[in-house]
PDB file of C-alpha atoms in Angstrom:
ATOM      1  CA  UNK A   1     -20.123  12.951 -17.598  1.00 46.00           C
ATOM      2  CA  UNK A   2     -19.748  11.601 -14.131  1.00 58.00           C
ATOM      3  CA  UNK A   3     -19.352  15.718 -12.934  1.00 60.00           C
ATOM      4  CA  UNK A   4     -22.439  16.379 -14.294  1.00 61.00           C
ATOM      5  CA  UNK A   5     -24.449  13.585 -12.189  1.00 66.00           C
ATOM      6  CA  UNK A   6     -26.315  14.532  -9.094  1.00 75.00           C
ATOM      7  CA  UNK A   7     -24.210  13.575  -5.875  1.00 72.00           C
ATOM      8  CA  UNK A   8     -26.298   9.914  -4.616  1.00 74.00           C
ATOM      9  CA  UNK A   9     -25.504   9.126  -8.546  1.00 77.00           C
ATOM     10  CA  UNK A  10     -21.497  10.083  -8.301  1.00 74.00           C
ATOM     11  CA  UNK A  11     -21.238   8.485  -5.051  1.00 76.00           C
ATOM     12  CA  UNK A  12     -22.810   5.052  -6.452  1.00 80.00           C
ATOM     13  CA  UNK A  13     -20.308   5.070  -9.451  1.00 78.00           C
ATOM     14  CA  UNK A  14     -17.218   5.416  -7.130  1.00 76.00           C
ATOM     15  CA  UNK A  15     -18.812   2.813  -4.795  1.00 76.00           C
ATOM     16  CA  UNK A  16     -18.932   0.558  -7.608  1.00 79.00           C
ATOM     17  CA  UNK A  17     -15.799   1.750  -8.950  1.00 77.00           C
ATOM     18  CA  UNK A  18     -14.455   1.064  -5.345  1.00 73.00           C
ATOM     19  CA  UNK A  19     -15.870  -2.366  -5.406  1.00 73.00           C
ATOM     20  CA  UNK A  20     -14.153  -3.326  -8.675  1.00 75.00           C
ATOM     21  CA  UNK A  21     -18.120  -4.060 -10.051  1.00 80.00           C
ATOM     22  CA  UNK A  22     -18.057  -1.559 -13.318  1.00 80.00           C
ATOM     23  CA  UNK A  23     -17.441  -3.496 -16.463  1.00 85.00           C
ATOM     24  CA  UNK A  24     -14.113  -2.895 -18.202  1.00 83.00           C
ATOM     25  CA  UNK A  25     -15.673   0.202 -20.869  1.00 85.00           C
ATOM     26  CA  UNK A  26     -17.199   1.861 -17.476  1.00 82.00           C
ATOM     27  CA  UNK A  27     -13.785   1.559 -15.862  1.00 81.00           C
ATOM     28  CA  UNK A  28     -12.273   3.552 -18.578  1.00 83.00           C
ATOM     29  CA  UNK A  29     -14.419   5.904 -19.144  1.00 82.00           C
ATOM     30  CA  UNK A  30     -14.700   6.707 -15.112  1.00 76.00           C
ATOM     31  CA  UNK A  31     -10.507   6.597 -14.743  1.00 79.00           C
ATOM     32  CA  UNK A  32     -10.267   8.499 -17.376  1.00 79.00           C
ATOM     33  CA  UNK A  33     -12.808  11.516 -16.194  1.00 79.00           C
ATOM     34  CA  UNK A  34     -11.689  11.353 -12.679  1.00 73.00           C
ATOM     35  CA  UNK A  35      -7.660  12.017 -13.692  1.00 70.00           C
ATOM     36  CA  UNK A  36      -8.297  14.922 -15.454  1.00 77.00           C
ATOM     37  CA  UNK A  37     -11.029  16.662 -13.437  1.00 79.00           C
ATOM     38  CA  UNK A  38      -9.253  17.933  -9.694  1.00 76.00           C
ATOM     39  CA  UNK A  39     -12.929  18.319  -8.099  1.00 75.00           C
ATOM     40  CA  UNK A  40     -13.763  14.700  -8.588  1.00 73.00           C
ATOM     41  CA  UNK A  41      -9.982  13.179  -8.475  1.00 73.00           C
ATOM     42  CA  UNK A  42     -10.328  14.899  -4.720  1.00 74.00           C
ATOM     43  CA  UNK A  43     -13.701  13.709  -4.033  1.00 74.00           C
ATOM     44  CA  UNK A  44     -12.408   9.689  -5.305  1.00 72.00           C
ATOM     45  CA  UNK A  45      -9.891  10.101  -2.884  1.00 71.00           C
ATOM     46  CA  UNK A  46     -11.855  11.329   0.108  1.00 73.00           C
ATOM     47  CA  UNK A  47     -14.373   8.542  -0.464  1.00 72.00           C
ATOM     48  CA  UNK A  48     -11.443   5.788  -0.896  1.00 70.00           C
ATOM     49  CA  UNK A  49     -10.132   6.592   2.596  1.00 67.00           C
ATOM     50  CA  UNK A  50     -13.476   6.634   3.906  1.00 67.00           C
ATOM     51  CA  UNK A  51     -14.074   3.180   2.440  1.00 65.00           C
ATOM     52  CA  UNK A  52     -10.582   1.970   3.914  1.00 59.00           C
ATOM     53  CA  UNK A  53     -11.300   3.365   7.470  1.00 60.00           C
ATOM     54  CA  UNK A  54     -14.657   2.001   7.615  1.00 55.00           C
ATOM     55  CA  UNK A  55     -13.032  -1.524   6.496  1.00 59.00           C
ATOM     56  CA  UNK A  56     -11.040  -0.982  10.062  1.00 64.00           C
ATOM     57  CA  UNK A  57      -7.829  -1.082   8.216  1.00 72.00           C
ATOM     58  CA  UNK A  58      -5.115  -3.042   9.660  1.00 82.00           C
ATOM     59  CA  UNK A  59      -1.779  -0.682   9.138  1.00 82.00           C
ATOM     60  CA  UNK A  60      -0.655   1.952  10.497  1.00 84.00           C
ATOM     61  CA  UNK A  61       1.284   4.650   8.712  1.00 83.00           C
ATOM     62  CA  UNK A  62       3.557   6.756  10.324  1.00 87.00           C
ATOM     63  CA  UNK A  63       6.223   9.566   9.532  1.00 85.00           C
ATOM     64  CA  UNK A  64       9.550   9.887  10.875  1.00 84.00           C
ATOM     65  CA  UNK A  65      12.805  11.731   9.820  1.00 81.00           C
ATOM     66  CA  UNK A  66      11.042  11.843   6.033  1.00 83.00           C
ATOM     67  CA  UNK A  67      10.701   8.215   6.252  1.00 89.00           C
ATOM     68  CA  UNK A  68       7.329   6.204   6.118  1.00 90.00           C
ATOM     69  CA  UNK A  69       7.046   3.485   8.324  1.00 92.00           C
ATOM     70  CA  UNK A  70       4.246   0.811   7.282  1.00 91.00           C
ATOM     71  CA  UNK A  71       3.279  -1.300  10.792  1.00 93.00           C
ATOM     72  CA  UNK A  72       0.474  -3.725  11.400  1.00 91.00           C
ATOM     73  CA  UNK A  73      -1.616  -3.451  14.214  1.00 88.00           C
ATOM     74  CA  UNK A  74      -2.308  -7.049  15.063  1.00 88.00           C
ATOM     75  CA  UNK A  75      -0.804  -9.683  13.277  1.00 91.00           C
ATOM     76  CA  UNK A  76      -1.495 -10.865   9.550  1.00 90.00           C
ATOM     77  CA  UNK A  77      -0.784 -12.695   6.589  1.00 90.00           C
ATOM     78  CA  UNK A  78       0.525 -11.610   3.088  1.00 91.00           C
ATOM     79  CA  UNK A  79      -1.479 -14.497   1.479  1.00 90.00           C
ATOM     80  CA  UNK A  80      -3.694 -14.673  -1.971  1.00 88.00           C
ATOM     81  CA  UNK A  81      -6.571 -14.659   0.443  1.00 82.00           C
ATOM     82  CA  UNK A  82      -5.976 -11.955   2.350  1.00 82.00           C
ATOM     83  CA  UNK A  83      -7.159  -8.570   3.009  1.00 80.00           C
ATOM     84  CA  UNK A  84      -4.235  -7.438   4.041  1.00 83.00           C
ATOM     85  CA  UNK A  85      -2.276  -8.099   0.870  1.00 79.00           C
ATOM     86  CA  UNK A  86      -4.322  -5.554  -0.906  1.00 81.00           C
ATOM     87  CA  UNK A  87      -4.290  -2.557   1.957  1.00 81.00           C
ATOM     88  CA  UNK A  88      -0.538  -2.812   1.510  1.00 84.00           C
ATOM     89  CA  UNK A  89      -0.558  -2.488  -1.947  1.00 83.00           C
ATOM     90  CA  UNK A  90      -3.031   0.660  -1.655  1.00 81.00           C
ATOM     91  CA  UNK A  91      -1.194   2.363   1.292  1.00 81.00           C
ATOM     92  CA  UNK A  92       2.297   2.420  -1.000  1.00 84.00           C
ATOM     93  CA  UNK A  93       0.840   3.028  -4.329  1.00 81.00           C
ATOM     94  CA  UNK A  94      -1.138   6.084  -3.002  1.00 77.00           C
ATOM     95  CA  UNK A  95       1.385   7.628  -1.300  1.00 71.00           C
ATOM     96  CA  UNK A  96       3.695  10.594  -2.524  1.00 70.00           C
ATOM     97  CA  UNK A  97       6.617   8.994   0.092  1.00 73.00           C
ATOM     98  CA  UNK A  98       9.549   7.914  -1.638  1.00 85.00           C
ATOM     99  CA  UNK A  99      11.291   6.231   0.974  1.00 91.00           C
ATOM    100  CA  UNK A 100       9.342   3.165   2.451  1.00 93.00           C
ATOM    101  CA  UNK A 101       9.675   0.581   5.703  1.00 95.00           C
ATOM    102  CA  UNK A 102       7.425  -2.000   5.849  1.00 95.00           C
ATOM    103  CA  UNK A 103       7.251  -3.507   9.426  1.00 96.00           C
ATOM    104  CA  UNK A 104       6.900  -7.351   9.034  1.00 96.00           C
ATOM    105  CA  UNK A 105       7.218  -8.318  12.648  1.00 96.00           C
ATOM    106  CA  UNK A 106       3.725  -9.518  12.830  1.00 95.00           C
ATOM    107  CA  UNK A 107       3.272 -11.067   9.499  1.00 94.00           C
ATOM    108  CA  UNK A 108       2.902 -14.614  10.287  1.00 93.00           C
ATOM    109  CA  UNK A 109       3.013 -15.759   6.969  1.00 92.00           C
ATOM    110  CA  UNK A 110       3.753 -14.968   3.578  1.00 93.00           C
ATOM    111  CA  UNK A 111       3.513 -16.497   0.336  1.00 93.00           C
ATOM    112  CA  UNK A 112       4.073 -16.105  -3.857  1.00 93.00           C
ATOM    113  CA  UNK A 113       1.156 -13.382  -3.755  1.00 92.00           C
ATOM    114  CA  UNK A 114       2.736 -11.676  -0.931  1.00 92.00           C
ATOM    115  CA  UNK A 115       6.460 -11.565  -1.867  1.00 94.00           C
ATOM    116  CA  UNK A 116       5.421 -10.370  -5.301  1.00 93.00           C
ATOM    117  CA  UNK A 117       2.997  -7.456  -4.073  1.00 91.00           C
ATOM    118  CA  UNK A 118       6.646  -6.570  -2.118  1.00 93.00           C
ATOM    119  CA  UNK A 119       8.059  -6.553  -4.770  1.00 94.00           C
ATOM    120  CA  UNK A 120       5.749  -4.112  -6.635  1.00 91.00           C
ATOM    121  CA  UNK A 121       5.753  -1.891  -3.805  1.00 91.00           C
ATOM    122  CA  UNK A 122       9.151  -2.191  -4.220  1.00 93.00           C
ATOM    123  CA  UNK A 123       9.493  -1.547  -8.245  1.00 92.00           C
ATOM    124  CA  UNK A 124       6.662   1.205  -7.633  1.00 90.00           C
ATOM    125  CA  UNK A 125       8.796   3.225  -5.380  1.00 91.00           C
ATOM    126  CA  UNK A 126      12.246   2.657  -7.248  1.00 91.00           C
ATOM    127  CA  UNK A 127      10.539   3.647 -10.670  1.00 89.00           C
ATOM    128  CA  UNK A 128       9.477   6.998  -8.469  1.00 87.00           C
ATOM    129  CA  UNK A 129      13.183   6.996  -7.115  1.00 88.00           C
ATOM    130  CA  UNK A 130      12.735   5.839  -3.920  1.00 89.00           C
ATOM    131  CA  UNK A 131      13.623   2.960  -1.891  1.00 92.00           C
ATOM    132  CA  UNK A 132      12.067   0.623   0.665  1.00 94.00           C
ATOM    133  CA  UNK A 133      13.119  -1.737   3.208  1.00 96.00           C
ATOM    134  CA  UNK A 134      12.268  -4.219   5.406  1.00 97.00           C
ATOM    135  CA  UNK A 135      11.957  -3.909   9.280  1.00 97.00           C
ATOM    136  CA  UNK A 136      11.549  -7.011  11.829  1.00 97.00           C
ATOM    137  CA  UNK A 137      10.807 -10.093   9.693  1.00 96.00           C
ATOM    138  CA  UNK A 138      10.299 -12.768  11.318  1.00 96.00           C
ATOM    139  CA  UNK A 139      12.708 -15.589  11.265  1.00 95.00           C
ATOM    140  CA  UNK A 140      10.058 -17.777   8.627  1.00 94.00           C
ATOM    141  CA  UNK A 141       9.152 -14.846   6.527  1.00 95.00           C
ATOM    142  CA  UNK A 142      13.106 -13.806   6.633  1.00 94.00           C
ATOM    143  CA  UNK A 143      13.860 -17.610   5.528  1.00 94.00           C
ATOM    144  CA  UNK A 144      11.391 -17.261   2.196  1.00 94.00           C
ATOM    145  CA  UNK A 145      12.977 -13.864   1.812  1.00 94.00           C
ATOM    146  CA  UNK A 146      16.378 -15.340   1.346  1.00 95.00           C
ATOM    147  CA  UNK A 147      15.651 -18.439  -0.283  1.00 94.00           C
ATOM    148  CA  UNK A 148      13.911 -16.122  -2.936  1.00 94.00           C
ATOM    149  CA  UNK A 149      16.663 -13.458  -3.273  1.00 94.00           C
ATOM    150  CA  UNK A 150      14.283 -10.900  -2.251  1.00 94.00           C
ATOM    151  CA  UNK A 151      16.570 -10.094   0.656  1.00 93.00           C
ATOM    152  CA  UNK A 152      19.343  -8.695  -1.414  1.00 94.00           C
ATOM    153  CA  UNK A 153      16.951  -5.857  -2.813  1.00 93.00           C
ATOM    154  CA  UNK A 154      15.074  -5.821   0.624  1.00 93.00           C
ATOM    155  CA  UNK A 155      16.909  -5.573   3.228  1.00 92.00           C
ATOM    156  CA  UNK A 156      15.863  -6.474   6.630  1.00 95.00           C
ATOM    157  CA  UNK A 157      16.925  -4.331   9.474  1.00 96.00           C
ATOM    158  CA  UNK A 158      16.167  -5.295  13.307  1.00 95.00           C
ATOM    159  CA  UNK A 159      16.583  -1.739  14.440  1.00 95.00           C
ATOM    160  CA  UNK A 160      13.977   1.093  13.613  1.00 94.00           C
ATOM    161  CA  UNK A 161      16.844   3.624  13.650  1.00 93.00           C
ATOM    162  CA  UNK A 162      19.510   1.956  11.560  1.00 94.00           C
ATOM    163  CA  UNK A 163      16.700   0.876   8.688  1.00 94.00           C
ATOM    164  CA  UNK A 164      16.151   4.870   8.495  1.00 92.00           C
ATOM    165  CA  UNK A 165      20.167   5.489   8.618  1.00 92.00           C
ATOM    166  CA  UNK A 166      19.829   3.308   5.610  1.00 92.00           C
ATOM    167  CA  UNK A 167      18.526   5.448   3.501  1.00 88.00           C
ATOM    168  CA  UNK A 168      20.929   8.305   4.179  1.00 85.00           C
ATOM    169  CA  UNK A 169      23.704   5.903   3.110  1.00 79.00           C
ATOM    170  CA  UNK A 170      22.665   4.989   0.324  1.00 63.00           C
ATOM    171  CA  UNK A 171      21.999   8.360  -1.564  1.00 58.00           C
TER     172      UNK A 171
END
């Protein structure tokens, strides 16, 4: 299968894999290799964070206390239309972390795209048994946040420190 192909081959089926441009049968058959075989599930990953840091990635991911913090680096939007959106998505999803803060304080806006990719983050880590919350919103993304209820399951905390106290309280 895909193993068995010489490496220029390999690398332009995970580029195209990584571009979302293999039809739905090729998809399968590609996800379904690259699970099961360690050699290429490593070499998917190495290319998909070579991909991400050549797209000059806007978050930051940091470690602290065995909490993740998720930052961005210059401001952005959690919008349909943006790339930021989907980095977010791929930074929780791939990681092993279990316990998650997501740094809004330069997310300018938000809107039904963003607060729902949130809240798969958020579903993601809980179904892993985990638990994420929210750092520095500001006051307009906080506002949606409430009006939406996504604040009782998200909490937003203005302090670094007590957000990762948080998570020592709650177990």
């Amino acid at each position: 299968m895909i193993c068995g192909k010489e490496p220029i081959g390999r690398e332009e089926t995970i580029a195209r894999y990584l571009a979302r441009s293999l039809d739905a049968d090729a998809v399968e058959e590609f996800e379904g290799h690259y699970l099961g075989c360690d050699e290429c599930f490593d070499e998917l990953r190495v290319s998909e964070r070579l991909v991400r840091d050549l797209r000059g990635s806007n978050l930051s991911w940091k470690q602290s206390g065995g909490v993740s913090i998720l930052q961005f680096r210059a401001n952005a939007e959690l919008t349909q239309s943006a790339r930021e959106l989907d980095q977010l998505r791929r930074e929780v999803l791939e990681q092993s972390d279990s316990r998650v803060i997501i740094d809004l304080s330069r997310v300018t806006k938000i809107d039904s795209a963003g607060l729902g990719q949130l809240m798969g983050c958020y579903s993601h880590l809980v179904r892993n048994a985990g638990s994420m919350k929210i750092l520095n919103a500001r006051p307009e993304v906080r506002r949606l946040l409430d009006m939406t209820g996504i604040s009782a399951l998200l909490p937003n905390y203005r302090d670094e420190m007590d957000a990762m106290r948080s998570f020592d309280e709650a177990e």
